[in-house]
CSV table of C-alpha atoms and ligand atoms in Angstrom, one decimal:
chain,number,residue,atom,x,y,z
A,1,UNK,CA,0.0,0.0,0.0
A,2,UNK,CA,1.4,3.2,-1.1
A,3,UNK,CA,1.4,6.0,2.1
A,4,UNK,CA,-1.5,8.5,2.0
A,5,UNK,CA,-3.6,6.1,-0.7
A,6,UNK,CA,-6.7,4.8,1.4
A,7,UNK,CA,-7.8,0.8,2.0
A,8,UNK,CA,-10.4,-0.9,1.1
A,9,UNK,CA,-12.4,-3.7,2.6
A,10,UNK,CA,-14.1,-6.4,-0.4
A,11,UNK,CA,-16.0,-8.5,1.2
A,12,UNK,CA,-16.6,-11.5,-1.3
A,13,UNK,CA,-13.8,-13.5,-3.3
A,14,UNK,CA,-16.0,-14.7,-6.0
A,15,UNK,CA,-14.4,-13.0,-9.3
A,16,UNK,CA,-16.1,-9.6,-9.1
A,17,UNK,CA,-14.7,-9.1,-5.5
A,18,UNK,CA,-11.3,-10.3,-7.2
A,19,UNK,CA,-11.1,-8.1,-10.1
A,20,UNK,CA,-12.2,-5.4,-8.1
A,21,UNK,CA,-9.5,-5.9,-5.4
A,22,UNK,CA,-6.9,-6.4,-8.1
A,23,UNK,CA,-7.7,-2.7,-9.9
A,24,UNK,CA,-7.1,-1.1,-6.1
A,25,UNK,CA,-4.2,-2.8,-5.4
A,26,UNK,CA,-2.1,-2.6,-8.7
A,27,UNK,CA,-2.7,1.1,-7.9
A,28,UNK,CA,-1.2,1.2,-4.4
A,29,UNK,CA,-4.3,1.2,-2.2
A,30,UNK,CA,-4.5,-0.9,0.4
A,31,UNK,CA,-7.2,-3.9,0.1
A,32,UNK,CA,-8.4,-7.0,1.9
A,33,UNK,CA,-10.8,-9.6,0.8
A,34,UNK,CA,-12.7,-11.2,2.9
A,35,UNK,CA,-14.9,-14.3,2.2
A,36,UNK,CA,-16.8,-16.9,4.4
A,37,UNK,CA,-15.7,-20.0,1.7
A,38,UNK,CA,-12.4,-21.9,2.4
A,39,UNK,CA,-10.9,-20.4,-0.6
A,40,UNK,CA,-12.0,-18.1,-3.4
A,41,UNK,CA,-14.1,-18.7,-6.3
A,42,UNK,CA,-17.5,-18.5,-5.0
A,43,UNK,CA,-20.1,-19.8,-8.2
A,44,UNK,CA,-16.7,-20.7,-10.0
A,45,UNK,CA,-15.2,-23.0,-7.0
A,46,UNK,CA,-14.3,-26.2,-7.8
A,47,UNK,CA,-14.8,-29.4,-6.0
A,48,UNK,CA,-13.1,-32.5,-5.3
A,49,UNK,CA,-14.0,-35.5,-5.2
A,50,UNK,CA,-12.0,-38.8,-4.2
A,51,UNK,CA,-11.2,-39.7,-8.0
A,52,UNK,CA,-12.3,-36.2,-10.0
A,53,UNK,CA,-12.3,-32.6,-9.8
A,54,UNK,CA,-16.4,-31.3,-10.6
A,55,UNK,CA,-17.9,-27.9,-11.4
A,56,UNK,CA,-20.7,-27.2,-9.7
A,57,UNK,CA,-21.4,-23.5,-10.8
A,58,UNK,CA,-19.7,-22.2,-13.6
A,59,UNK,CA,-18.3,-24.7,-16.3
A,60,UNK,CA,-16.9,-22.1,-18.9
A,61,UNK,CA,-16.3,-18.3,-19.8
A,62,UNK,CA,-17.0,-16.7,-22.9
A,63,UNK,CA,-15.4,-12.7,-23.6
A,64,UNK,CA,-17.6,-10.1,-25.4
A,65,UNK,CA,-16.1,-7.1,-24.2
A,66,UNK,CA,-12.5,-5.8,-25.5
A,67,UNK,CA,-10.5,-5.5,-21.7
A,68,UNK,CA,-12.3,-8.9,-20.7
A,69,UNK,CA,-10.8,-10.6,-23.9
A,70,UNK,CA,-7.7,-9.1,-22.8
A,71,UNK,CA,-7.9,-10.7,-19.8
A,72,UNK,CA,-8.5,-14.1,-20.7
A,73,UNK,CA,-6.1,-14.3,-23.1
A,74,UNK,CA,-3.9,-13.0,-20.1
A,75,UNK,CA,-5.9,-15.9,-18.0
A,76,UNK,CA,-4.5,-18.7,-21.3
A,77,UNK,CA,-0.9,-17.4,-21.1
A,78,UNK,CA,-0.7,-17.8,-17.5
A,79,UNK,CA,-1.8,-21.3,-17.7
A,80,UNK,CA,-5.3,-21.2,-15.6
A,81,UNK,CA,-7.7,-21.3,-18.6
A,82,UNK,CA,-7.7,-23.3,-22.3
A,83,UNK,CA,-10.3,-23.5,-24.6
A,84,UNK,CA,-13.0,-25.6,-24.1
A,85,UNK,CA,-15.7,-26.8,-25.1
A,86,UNK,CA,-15.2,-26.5,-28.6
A,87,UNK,CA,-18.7,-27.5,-29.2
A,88,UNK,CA,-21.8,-28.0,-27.5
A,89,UNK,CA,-25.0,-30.6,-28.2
A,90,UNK,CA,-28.5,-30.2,-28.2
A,91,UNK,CA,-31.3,-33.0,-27.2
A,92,UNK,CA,-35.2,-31.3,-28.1
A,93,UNK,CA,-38.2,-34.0,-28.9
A,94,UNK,CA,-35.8,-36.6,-29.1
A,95,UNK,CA,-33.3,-35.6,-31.5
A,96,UNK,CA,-29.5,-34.3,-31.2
A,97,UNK,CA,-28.2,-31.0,-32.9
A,98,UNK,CA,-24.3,-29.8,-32.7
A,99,UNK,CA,-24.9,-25.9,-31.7
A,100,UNK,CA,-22.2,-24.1,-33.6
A,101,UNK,CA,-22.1,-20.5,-32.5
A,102,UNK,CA,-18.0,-20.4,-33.6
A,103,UNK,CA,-17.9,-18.2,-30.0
A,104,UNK,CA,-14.6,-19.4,-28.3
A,105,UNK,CA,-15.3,-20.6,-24.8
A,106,UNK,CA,-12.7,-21.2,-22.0
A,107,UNK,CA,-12.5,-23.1,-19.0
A,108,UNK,CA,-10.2,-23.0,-15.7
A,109,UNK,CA,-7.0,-25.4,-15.8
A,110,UNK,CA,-6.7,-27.9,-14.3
A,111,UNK,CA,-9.9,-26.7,-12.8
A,112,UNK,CA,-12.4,-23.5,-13.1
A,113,UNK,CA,-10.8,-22.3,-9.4
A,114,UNK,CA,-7.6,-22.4,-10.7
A,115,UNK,CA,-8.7,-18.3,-11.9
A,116,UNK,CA,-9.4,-17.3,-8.9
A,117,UNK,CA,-6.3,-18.6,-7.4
A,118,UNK,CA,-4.9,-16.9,-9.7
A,119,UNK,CA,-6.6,-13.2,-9.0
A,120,UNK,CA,-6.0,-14.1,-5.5
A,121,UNK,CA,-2.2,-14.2,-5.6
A,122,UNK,CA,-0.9,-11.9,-3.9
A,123,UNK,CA,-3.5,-10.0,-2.0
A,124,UNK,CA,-4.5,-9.8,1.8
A,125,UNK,CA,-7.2,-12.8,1.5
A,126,UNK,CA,-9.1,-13.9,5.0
A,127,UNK,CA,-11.0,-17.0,4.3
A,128,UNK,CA,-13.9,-18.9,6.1
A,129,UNK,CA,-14.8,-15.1,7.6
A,130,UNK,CA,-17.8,-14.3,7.1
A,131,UNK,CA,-18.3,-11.0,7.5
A,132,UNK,CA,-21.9,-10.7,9.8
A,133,UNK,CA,-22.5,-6.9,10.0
A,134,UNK,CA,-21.0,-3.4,8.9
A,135,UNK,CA,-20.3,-0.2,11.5
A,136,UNK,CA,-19.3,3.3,10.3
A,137,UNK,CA,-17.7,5.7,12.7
A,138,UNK,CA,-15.3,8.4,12.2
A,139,UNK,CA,-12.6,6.7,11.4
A,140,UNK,CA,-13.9,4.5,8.5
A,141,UNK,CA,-15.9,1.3,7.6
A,142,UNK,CA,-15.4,-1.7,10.4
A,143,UNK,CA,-16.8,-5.5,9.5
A,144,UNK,CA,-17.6,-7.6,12.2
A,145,UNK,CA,-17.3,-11.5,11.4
A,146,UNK,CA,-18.7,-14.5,12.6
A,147,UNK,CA,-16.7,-15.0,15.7
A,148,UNK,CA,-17.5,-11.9,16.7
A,149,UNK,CA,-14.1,-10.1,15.3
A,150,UNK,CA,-13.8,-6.3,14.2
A,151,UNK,CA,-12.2,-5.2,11.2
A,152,UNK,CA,-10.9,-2.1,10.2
A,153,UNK,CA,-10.9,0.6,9.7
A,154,UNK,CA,-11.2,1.1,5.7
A,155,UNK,CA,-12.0,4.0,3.6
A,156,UNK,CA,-14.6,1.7,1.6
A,157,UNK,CA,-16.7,-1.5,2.3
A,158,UNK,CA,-16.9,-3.4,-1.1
A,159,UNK,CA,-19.9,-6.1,-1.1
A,160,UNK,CA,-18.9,-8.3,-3.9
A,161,UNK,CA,-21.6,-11.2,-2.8
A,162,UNK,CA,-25.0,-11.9,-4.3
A,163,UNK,CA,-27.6,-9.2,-4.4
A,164,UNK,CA,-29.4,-10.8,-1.1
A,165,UNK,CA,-26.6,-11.3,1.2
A,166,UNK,CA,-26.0,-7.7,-0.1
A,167,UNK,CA,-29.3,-6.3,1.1
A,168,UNK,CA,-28.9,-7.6,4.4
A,169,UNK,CA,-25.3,-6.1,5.1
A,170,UNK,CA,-26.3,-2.5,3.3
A,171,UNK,CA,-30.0,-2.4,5.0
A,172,UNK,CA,-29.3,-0.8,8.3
A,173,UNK,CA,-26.9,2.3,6.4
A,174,UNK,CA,-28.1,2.4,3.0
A,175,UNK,CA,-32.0,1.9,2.7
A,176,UNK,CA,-31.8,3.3,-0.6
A,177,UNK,CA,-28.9,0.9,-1.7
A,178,UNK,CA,-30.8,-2.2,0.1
A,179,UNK,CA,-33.8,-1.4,-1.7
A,180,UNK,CA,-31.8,-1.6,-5.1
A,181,UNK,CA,-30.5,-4.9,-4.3
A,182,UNK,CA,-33.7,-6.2,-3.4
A,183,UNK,CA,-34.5,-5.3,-6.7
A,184,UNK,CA,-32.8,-7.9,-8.3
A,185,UNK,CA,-33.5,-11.1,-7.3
A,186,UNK,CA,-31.2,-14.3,-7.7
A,187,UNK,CA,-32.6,-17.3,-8.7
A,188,UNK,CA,-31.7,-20.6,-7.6
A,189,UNK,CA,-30.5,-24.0,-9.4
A,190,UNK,CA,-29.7,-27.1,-8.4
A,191,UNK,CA,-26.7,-28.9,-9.2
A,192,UNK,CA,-25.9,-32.3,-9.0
A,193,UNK,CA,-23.1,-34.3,-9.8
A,194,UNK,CA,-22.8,-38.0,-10.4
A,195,UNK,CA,-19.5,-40.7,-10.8
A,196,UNK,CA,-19.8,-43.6,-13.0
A,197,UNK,CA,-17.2,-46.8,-13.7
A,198,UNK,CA,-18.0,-46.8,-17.5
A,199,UNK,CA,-18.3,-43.9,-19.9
A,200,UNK,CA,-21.8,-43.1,-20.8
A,201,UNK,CA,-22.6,-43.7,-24.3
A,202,UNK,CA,-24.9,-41.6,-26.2
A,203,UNK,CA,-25.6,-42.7,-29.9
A,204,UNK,CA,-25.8,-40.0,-32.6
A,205,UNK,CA,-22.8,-38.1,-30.1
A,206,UNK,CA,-18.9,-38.7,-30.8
A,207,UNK,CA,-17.3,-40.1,-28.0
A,208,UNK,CA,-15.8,-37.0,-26.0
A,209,UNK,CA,-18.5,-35.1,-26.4
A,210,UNK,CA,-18.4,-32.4,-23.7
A,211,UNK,CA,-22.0,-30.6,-22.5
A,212,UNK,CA,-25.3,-31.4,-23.6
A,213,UNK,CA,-28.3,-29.2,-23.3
A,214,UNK,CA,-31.6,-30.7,-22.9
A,215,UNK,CA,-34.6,-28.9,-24.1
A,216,UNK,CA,-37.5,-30.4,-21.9
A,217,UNK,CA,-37.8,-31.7,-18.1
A,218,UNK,CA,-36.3,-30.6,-15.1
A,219,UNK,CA,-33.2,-30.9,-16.4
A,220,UNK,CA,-31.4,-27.9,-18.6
A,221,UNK,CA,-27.9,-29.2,-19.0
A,222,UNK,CA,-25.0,-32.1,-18.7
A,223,UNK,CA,-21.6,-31.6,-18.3
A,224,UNK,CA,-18.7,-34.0,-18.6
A,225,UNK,CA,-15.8,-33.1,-16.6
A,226,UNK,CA,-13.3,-35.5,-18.0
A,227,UNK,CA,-13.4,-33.9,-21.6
A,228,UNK,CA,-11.9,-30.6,-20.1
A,229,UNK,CA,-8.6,-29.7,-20.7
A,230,UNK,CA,-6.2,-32.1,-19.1
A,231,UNK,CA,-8.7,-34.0,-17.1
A,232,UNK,CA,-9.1,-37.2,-19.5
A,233,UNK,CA,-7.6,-39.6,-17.1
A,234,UNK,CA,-10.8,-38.6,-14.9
A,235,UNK,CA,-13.6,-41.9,-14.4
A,236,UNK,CA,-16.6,-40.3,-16.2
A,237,UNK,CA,-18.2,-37.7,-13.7
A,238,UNK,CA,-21.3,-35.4,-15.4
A,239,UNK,CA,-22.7,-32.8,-13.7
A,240,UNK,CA,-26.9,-31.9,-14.3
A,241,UNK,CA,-27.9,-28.2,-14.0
A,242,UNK,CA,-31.8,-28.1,-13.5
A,243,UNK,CA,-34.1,-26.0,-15.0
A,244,UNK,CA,-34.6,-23.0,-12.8
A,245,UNK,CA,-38.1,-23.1,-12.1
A,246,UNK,CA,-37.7,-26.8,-11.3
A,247,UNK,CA,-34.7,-25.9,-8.7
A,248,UNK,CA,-36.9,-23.3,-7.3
A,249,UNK,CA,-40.0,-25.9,-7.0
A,250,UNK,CA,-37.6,-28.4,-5.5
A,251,UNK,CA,-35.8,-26.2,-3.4
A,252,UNK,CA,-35.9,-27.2,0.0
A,253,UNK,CA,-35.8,-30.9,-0.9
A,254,UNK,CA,-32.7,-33.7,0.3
A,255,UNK,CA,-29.7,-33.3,-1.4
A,256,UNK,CA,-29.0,-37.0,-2.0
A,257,UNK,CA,-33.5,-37.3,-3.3
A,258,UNK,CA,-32.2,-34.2,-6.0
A,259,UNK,CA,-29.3,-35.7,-7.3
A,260,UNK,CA,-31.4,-39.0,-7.6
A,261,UNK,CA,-34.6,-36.8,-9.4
A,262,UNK,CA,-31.5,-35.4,-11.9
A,263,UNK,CA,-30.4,-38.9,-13.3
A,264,UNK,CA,-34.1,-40.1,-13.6
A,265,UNK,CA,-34.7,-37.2,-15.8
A,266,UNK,CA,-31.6,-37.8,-17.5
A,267,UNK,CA,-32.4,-41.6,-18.0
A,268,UNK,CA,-35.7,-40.7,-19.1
A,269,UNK,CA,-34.6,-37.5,-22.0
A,270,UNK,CA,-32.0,-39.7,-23.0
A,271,UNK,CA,-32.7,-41.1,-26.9
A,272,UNK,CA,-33.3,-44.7,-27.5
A,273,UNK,CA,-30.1,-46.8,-27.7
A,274,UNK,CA,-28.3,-44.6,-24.9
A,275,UNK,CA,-26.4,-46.5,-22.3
A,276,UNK,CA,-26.7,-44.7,-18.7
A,277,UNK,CA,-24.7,-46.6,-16.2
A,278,UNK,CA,-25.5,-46.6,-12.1
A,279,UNK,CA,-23.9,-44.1,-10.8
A,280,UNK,CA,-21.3,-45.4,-7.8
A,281,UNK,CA,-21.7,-42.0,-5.9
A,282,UNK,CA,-24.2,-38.8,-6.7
A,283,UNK,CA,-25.3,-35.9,-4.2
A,284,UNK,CA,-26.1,-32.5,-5.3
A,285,UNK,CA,-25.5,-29.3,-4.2
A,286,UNK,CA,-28.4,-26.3,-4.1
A,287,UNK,CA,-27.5,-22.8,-5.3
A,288,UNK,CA,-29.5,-20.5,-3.7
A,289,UNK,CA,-28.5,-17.7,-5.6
A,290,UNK,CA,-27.4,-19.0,-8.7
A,291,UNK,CA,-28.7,-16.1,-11.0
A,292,UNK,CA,-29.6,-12.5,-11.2
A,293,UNK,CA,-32.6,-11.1,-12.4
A,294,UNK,CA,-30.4,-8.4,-14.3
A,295,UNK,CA,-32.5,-5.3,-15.7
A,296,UNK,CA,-32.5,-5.6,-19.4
A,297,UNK,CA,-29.8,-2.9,-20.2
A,298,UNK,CA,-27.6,-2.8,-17.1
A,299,UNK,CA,-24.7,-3.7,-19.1
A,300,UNK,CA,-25.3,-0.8,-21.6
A,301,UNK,CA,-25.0,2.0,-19.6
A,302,UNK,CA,-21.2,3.1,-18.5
A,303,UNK,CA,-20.8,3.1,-14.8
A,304,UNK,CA,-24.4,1.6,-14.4
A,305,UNK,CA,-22.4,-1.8,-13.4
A,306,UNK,CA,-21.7,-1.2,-9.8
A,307,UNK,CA,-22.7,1.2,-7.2
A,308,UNK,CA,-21.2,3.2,-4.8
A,309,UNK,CA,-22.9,6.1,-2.6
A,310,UNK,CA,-21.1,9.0,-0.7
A,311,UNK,CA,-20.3,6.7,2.6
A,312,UNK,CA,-18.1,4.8,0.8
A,313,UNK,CA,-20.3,1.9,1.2
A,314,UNK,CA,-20.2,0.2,-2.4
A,315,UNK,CA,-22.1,-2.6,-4.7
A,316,UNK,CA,-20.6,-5.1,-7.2
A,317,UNK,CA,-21.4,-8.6,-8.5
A,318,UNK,CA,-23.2,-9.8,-11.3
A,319,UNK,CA,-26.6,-9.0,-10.6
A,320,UNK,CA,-25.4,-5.1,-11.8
A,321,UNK,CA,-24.5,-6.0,-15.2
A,322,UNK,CA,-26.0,-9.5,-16.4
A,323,UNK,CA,-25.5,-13.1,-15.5
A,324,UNK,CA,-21.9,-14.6,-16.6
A,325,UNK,CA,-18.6,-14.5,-15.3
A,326,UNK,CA,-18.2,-11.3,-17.7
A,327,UNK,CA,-20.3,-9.1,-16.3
A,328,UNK,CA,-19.1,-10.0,-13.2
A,329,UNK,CA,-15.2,-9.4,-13.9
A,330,UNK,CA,-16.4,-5.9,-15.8
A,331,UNK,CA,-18.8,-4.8,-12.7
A,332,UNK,CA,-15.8,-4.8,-10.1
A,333,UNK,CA,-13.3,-4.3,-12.5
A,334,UNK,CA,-14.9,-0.9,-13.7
A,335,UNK,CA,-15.8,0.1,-10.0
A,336,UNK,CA,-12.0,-0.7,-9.1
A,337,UNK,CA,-10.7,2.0,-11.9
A,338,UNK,CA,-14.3,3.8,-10.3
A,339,UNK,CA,-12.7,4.1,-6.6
A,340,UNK,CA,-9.0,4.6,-8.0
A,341,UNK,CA,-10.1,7.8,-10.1
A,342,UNK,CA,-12.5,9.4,-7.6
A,343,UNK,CA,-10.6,8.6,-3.9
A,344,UNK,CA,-9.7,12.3,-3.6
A,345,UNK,CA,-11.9,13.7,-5.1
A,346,UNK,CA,-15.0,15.3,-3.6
A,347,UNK,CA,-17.7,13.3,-5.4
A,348,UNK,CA,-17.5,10.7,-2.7
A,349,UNK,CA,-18.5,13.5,-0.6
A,350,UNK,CA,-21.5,14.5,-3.1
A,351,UNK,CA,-22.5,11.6,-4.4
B,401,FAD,C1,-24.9,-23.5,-11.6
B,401,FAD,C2,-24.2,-22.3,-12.2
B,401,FAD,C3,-23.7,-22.3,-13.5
B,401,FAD,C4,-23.1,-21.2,-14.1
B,401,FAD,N1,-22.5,-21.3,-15.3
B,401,FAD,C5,-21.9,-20.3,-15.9
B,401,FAD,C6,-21.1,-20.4,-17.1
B,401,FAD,O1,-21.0,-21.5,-17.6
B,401,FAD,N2,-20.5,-19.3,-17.6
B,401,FAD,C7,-20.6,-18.1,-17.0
B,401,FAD,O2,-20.1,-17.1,-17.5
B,401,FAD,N3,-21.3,-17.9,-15.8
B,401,FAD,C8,-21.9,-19.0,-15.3
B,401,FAD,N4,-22.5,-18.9,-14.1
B,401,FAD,C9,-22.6,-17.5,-13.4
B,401,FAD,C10,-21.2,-17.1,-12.8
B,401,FAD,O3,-20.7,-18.2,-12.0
B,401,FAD,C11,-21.5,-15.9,-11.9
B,401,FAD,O4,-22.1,-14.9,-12.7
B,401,FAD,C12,-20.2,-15.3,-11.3
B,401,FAD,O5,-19.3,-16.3,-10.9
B,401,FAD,C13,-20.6,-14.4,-10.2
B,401,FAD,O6,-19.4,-13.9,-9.6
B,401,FAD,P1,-19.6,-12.9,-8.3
B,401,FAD,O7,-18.2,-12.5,-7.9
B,401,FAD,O8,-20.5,-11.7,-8.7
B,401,FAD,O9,-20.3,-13.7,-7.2
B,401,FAD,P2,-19.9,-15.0,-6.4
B,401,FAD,O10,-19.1,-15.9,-7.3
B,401,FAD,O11,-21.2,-15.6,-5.8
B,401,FAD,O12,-19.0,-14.5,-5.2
B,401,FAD,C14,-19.5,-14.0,-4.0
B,401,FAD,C15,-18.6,-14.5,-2.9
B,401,FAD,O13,-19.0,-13.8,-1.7
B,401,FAD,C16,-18.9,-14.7,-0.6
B,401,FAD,N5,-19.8,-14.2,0.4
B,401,FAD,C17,-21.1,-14.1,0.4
B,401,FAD,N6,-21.6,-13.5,1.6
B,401,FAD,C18,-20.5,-13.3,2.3
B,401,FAD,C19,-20.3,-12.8,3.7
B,401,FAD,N7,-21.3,-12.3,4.4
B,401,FAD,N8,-19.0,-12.7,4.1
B,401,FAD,C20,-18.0,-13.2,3.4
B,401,FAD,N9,-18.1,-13.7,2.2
B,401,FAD,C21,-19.3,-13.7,1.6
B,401,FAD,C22,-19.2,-16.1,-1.2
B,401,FAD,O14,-18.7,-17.1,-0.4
B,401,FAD,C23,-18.6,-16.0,-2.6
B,401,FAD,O15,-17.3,-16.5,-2.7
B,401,FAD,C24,-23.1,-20.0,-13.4
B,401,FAD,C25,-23.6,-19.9,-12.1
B,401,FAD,C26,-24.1,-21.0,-11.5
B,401,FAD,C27,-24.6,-21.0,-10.1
């Protein structure tokens, strides 16, 4: 931290929290990043399983916008992403289609964490604290965590978590903030994953094909980790992304009962001919806030991506810009370069 440059507090190591963090830092402020997981990553952790590494959230990245491309291809040089998939299948009323939108598609190597990892490097990162309330006083922002802890003081408090989890931290200083957040809701999805001895053998698909979307049923997508970069010496793991309003239905159901629900409904789109082994081990894990209810726009209008008011209490995530890894990057990216441009000046007083 360069003398006389304030620090911030981001609470949330998911990749908007990260790319925010990463702005503020490379320009001499002070930062830490706080997040209640056991590492960063948040919808683009990683987990492990005895023989695999899964997705559960994110499986892949795509970049639209010039600096995100930039950054990915920074991401590919570094190591931590390769292309992939290089194409994607389609199952609707029994039949397959190849869906070839030529966009290139990435994923993390040798799993999606392995980017946040990455972003992490190198900053002040205090995991498995979860920060439980916010306190202003003259001095700055504190953060109290879960055992009670204070933090602080910092020139900003950063919230770089869901929309929700948002709300509740900005409620009792920002009403008008809070009310924005509860504005955009984030919709939930279950996710289970499943291992199997044999391959699972689809005809009318080549062998390593890697995701398959499913057009009908509670079921909206299939993923097979051991086609990803590097990973081929995997035993075939897939994981099943439901249908949102199905999740939602479903959402307070068993674990174990979900990831049982998933393969029926797999079994059951599958076309005739297709071999779907027992699974030797399945569970599931439930998103609760998988997905933002973005206004239709919100990625259009510059500056419109995060938000920030004259406390220095300030807003970031993807539910401010749209519902991929991009707009999350781009929404505390830009409010990073936001902070960075504005600390001295009085429009944090004004705003
Ligand atoms: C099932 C699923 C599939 C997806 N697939 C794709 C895909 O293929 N491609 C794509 O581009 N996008 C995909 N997405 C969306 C993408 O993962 C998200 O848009 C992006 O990762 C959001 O990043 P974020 O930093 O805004 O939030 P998050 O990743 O949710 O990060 C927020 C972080 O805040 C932490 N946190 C929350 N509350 C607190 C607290 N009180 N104290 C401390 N820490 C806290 C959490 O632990 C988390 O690490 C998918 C998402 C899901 C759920």
């Amino acid at each position: 931290m360069t003398a006389n440059l304030p620090s911030h507090a981001v609470i949330g190591a998911g990749i908007a929290g990260l790319a925010c963090a990463r702005v503020l830092a490379a320009a001499g402020h002070g930062v830490t990043v706080f997040d209640k997981g056991r590492g960063p990553g948040g919808r683009m952790s990683s987990r492990r399983l005895e023989d695999a590494i899964v997705e559960l959230g994110a499986q892949s990245l795509r970049a639209g916008d010039s600096r995100f491309r930039a950054e990915v291809a920074a991401w590919e040089r570094a190591g931590v992403v390769a292309p992939w998939p290089r194409e994607l299948w389609r199952l609707e009323a029994g039949r397959l289609r190849r869906l070839a939108d030529g966009r290139p598609r990435h994923t993390g190597v040798p799993r999606m964490s392995a980017v946040t990892r990455h972003l992490a490097r190198g900053l002040a990162l205090r995991v498995s604290t979860r920060i439980d309330g916010l306190a202003r006083d003259a001095a700055g922002w504190w953060l109290r965590d879960q055992a009670g802890a204070r933090h602080g003081p910092f020139a900003s408090a950063i919230l770089a978590v869901p929309t929700p989890q948002a709300e509740a931290l900005a409620a009792p200083h920002a009403p008008d903030l809070a009310a924005e957040c509860r504005g955009i809701a984030q919709r939930a999805c279950w996710a289970a994953w499943a291992s199997f001895d044999v391959p699972l053998a689809i005809p009318g698909l080549p062998d390593d094909w890697p995701v398959l979307d499913i057009a009908e049923g509670p079921l909206r997508r299939v993923i097979r980790h051991r086609t990803k970069p590097g990973r081929s010496a995997q035993p075939e793991t897939l994981t099943l992304l439901a249908r949102l309003d199905w999740s939602e239905r479903h959402l307070e159901a068993a674990s174990r009962d979900t990831a049982a629900r998933l393969l029926d409904a797999l079994h059951a789109a599958l076309p005739k001919g297709a071999f779907l082994p027992l699974a030797r081990a399945s569970d599931a894990h439930r998103w609760r806030y998988a997905e933002p209810v973005v206004a239709p726009g919100a990625d259009t209008i510059p500056g419109q991506d995060f938000r920030l008011d004259a406390s220095g209490l300030a807003l970031c995530g993807d539910g401010w810009r749209g519902a991929r890894i991009e707009d999350a990057w781009l929404s505390g990216h830009h409010l990073g370069e936001f902070l960075c441009r504005h600390h001295a000046d009085p429009i944090l007083e004004t705003l």
